[in-house]
C-alpha positions as a printed NumPy array, in Angstrom:
array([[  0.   ,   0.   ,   0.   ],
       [  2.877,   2.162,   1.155],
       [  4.823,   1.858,  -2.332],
       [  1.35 ,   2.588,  -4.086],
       [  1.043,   5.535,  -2.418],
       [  4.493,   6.546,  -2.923],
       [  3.951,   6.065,  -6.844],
       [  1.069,   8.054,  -7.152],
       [  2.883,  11.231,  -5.328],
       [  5.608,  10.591,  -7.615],
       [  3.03 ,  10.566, -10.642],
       [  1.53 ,  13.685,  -9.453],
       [  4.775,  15.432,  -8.865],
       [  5.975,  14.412, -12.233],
       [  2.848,  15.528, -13.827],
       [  3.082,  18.784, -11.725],
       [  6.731,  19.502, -13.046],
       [  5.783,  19.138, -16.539],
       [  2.335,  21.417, -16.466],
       [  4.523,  24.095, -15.002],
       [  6.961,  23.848, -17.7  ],
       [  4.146,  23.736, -20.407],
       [  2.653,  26.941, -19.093],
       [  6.271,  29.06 , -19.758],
       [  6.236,  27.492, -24.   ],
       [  3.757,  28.68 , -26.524],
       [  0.939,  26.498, -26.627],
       [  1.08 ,  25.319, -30.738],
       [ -3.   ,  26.453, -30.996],
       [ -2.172,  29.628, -28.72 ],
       [ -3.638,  32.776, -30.994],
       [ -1.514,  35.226, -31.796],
       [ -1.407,  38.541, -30.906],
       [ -2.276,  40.912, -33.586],
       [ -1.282,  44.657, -34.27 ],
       [ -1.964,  46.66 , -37.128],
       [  1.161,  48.785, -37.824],
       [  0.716,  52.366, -40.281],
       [  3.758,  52.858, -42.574],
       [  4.461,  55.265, -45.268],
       [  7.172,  53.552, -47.008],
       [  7.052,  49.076, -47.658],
       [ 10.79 ,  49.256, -46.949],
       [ 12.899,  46.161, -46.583],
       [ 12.879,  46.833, -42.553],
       [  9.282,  46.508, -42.116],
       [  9.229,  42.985, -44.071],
       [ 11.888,  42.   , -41.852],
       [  9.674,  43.203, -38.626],
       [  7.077,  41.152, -39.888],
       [  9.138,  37.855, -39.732],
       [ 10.991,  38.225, -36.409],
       [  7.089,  39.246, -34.84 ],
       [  5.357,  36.14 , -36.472],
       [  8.255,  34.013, -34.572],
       [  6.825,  36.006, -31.084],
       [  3.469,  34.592, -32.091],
       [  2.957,  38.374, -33.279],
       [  0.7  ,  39.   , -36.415],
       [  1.596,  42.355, -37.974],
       [ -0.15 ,  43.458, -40.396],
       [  1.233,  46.432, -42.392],
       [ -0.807,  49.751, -43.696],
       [  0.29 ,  52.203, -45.994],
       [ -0.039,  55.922, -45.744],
       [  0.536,  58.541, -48.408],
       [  2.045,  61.37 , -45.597],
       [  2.01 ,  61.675, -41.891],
       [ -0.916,  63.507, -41.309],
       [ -3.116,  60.615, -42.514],
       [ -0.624,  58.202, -40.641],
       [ -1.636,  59.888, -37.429],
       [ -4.786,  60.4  , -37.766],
       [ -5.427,  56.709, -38.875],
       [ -3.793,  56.119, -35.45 ],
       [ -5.506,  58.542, -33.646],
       [ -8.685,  57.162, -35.13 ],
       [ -7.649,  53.554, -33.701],
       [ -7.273,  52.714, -37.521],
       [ -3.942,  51.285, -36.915],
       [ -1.909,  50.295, -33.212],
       [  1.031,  51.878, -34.209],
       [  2.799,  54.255, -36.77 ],
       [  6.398,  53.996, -37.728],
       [  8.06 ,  55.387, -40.835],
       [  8.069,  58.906, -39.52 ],
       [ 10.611,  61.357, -38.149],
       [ 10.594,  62.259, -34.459],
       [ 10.192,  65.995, -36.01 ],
       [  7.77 ,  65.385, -38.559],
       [  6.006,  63.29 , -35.931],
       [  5.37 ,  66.417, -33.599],
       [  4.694,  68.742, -36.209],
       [  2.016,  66.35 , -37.649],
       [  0.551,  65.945, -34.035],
       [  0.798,  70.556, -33.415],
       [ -0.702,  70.634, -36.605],
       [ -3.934,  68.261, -36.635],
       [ -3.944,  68.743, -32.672],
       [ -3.335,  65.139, -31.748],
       [ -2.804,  65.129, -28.578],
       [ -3.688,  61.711, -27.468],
       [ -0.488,  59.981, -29.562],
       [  3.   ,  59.816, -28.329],
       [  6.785,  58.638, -29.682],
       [  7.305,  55.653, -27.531],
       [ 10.552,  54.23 , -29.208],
       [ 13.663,  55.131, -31.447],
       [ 13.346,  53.021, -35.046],
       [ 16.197,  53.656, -37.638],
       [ 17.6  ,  56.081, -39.758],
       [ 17.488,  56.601, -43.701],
       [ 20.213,  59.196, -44.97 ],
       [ 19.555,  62.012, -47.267],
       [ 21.686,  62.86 , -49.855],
       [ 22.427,  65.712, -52.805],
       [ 22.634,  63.986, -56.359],
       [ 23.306,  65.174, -59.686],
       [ 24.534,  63.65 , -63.161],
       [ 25.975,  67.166, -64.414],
       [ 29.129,  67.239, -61.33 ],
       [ 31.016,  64.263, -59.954],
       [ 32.177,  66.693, -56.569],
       [ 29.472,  69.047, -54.746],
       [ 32.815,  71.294, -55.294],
       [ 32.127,  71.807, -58.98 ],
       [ 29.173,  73.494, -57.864],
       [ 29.105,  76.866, -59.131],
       [ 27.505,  80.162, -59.564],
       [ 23.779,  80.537, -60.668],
       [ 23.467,  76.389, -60.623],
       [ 19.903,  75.19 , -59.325],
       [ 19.445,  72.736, -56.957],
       [ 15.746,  70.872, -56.293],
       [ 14.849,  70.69 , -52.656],
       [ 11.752,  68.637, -51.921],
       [  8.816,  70.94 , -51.049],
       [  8.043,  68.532, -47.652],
       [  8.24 ,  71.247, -44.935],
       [  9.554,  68.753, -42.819],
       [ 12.176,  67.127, -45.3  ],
       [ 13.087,  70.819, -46.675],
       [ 14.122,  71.335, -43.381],
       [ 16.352,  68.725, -43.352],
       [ 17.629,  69.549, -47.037],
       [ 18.54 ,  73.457, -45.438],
       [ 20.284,  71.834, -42.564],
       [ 22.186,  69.236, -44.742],
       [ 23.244,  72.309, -47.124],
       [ 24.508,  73.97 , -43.972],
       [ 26.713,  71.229, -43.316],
       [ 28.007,  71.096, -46.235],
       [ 28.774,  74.893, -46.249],
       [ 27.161,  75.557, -49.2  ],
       [ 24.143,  77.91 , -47.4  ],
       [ 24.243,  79.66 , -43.967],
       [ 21.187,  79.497, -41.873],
       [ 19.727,  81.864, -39.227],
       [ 19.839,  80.824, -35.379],
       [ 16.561,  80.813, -35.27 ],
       [ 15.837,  77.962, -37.708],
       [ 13.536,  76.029, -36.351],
       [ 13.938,  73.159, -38.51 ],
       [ 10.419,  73.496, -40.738],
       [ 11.885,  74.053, -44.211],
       [ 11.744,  77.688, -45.442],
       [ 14.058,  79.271, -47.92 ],
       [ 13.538,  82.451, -46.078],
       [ 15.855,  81.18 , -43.088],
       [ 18.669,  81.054, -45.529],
       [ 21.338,  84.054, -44.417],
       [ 24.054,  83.494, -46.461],
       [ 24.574,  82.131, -50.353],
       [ 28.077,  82.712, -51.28 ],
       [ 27.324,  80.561, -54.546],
       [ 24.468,  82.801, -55.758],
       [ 22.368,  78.994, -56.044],
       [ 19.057,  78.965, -57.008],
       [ 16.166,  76.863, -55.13 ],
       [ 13.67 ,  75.329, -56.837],
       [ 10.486,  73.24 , -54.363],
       [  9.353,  69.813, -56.11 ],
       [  7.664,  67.028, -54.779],
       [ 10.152,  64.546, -55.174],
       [  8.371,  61.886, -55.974],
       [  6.162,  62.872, -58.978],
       [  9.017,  64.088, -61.125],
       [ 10.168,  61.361, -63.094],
       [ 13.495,  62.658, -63.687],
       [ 14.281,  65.572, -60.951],
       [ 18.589,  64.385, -62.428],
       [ 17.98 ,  65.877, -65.815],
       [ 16.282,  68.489, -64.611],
       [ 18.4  ,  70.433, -62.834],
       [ 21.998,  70.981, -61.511],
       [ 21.672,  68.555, -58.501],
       [ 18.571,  67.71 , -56.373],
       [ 18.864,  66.737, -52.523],
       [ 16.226,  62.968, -52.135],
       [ 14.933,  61.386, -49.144],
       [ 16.572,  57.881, -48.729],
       [ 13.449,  55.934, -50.253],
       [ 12.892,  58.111, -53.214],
       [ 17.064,  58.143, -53.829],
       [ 16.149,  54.217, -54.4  ],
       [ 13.058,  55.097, -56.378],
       [ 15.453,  56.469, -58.713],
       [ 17.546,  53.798, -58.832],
       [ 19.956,  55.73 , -57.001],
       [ 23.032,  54.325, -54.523],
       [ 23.681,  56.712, -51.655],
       [ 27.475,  55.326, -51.689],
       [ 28.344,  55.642, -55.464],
       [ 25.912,  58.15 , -56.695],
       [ 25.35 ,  60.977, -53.652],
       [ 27.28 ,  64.33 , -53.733],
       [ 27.569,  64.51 , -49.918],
       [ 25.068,  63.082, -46.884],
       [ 24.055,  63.242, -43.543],
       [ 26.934,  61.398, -42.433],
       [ 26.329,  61.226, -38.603],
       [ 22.607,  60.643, -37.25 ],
       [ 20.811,  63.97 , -36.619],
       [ 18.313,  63.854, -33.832],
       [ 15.402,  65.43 , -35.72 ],
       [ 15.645,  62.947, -38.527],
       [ 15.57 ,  59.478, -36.487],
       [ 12.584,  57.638, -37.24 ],
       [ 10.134,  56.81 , -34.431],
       [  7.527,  54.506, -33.122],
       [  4.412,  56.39 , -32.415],
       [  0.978,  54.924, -30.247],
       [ -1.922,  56.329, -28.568],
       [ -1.442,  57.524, -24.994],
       [ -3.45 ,  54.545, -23.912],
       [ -1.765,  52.129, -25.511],
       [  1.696,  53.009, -24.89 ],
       [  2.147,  50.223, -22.368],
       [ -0.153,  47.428, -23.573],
       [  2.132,  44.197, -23.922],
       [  2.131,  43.297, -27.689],
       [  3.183,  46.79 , -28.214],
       [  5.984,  46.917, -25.544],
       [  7.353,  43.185, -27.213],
       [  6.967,  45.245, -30.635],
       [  9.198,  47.335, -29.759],
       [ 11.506,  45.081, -27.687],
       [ 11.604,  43.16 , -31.479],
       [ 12.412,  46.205, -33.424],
       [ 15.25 ,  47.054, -31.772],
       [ 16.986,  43.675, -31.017],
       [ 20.121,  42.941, -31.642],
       [ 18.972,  40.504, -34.213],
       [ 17.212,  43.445, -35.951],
       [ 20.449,  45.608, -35.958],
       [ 22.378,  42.375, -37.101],
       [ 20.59 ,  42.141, -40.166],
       [ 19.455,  46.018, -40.77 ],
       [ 23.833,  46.531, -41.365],
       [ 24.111,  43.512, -43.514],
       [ 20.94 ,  44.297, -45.693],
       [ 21.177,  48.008, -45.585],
       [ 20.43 ,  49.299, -49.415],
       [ 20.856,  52.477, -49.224],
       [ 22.762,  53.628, -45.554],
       [ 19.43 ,  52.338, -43.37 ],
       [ 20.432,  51.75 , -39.726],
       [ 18.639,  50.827, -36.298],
       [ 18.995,  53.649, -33.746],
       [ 18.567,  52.276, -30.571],
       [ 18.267,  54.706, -27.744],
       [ 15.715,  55.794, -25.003],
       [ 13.444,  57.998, -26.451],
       [ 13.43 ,  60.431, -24.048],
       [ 17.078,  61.261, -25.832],
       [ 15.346,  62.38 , -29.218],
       [ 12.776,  64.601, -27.554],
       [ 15.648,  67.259, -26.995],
       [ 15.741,  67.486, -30.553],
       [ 14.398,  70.768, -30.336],
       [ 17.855,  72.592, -28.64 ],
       [ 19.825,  72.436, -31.874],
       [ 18.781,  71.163, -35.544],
       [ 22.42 ,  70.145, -35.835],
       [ 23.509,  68.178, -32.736],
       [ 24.18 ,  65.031, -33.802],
       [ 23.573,  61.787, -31.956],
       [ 26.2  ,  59.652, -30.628],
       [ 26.136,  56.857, -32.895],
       [ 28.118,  56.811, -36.268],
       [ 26.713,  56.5  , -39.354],
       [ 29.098,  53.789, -40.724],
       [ 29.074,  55.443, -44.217]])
């Protein structure tokens, strides 16, 4: 009786030990969790993202946007869970503008670099007098053009540039060059147009264009107001699924294979968030981390 009794505590334990280890592994009929992320470009991160999730039992299912505005107010709207594929700037100007107020940047994504391309000069030095150079008419990525210019000493700008593209905030144009606004991605060829044009990252690869080979200069350290963001709604910005998004789209697998796929400069910028919201202090502090290019 004894040794029956013993067996059956030894059964029970044994069955005990291996319900407690079931209950840590994905069950293989557990449902996943599902989150509808807004985008505004299909790059080759996002298909990535999708992959690692689906491995997290993590259904993502991707939505296009034509410009941030609708991004944020899809998310604002509860449209989508989440919207990447934005700058932390244009992120809060979107959000001033429309009055958004319940979304907030909850994590650092990557970075794209800009770049100034032309097929007439092989150096931004040959550059010269009366040339004209197509900024794209995106207050946000104009912005970004101006401050890229100022780098490259080409243009001063006033202290008080704010970082909203306007040609008015240029003080100084040694090279009497001429600005001309497009929207860069309904020209179909902004090269042959003009003396040099300055492209965001994804339309440089609409155009077939390699920021190592083909771009005059770059951003060639990360600039706060340019980092791409995660965005949610105040009342989802600690909800689980989103919080393991996040812990996904920056992990070090993610970084691993954003620098050995990179097409065109891409790069994960991993960093507490509360480190882009200074952006404001200077449109030319750079972060930290290199570029790599």
């Amino acid at each position: 009786m004894k040794q029956i009794k013993h067996l059956t505590l030894l059964l029970s334990l044994i069955c005990l030990v291996l319900f407690i280890a079931g209950c840590g592994k994905k069950q293989p009929n557990e449902a996943p969790q599902e989150l509808t992320v807004g985008i505004l470009s299909d790059t080759f991160i996002w298909k990535q993202l999708v992959q690692d999730a689906q491995e997290k039992n993590i259904s993502i299912s991707l939505k296009k946007y034509p410009n941030s505005n609708a991004l944020n107010k899809a998310l604002a709207a509860k449209e989508i869970d989440i919207a990447g594929s934005q700058t932390i700037s244009a992120f809060d100007q979107s959000v001033k503008e429309n009055n958004l107020n319940n979304l907030v940047a909850v994590a650092s994504s990557y970075w794209a670099p800009m770049g100034l391309y032309s097929e007439k000069y092989t150096k931004i030095t040959q550059l010269k007098s009366g040339d004209t150079i197509a900024l794209p008419k995106d207050p946000t990525d104009l912005g970004r053009a101006l401050v890229m210019l100022n780098e490259a000493k080409l243009i001063k700008l006033s202290k008080e540039f704010d970082g909203i593209g306007s040609l008015d905030k240029i003080t100084s144009n040694t090279k009497k060059l001429t600005f001309d606004l497009i929207d860069v991605d309904t020209i179909k060829t902004p090269l042959k147009n003009y003396e040099a044009v300055i492209l965001p990252n994804e339309s440089a690869l609409k155009y077939h264009l390699d920021i190592y080979k083909d771009a005059l200069t770059i951003e060639v350290v990360v600039p706060k107001p340019y980092v791409s963001i995660l965005a949610t709604r105040t009342d989802n910005q600690t909800d689980k699924t989103v919080r393991q998004f996040i812990a996904i789209s920056q992990s070090k697998k993610m970084i691993d294979y954003v620098s050995t796929h990179a097409k065109n400069g891409e790069q994960i910028v991993k960093i507490p968030i509360e480190g882009l919201l200074n952006y404001h202090d200077s449109y030319t502090e750079k972060l930290e981390q290199p570029s790599g290019l």
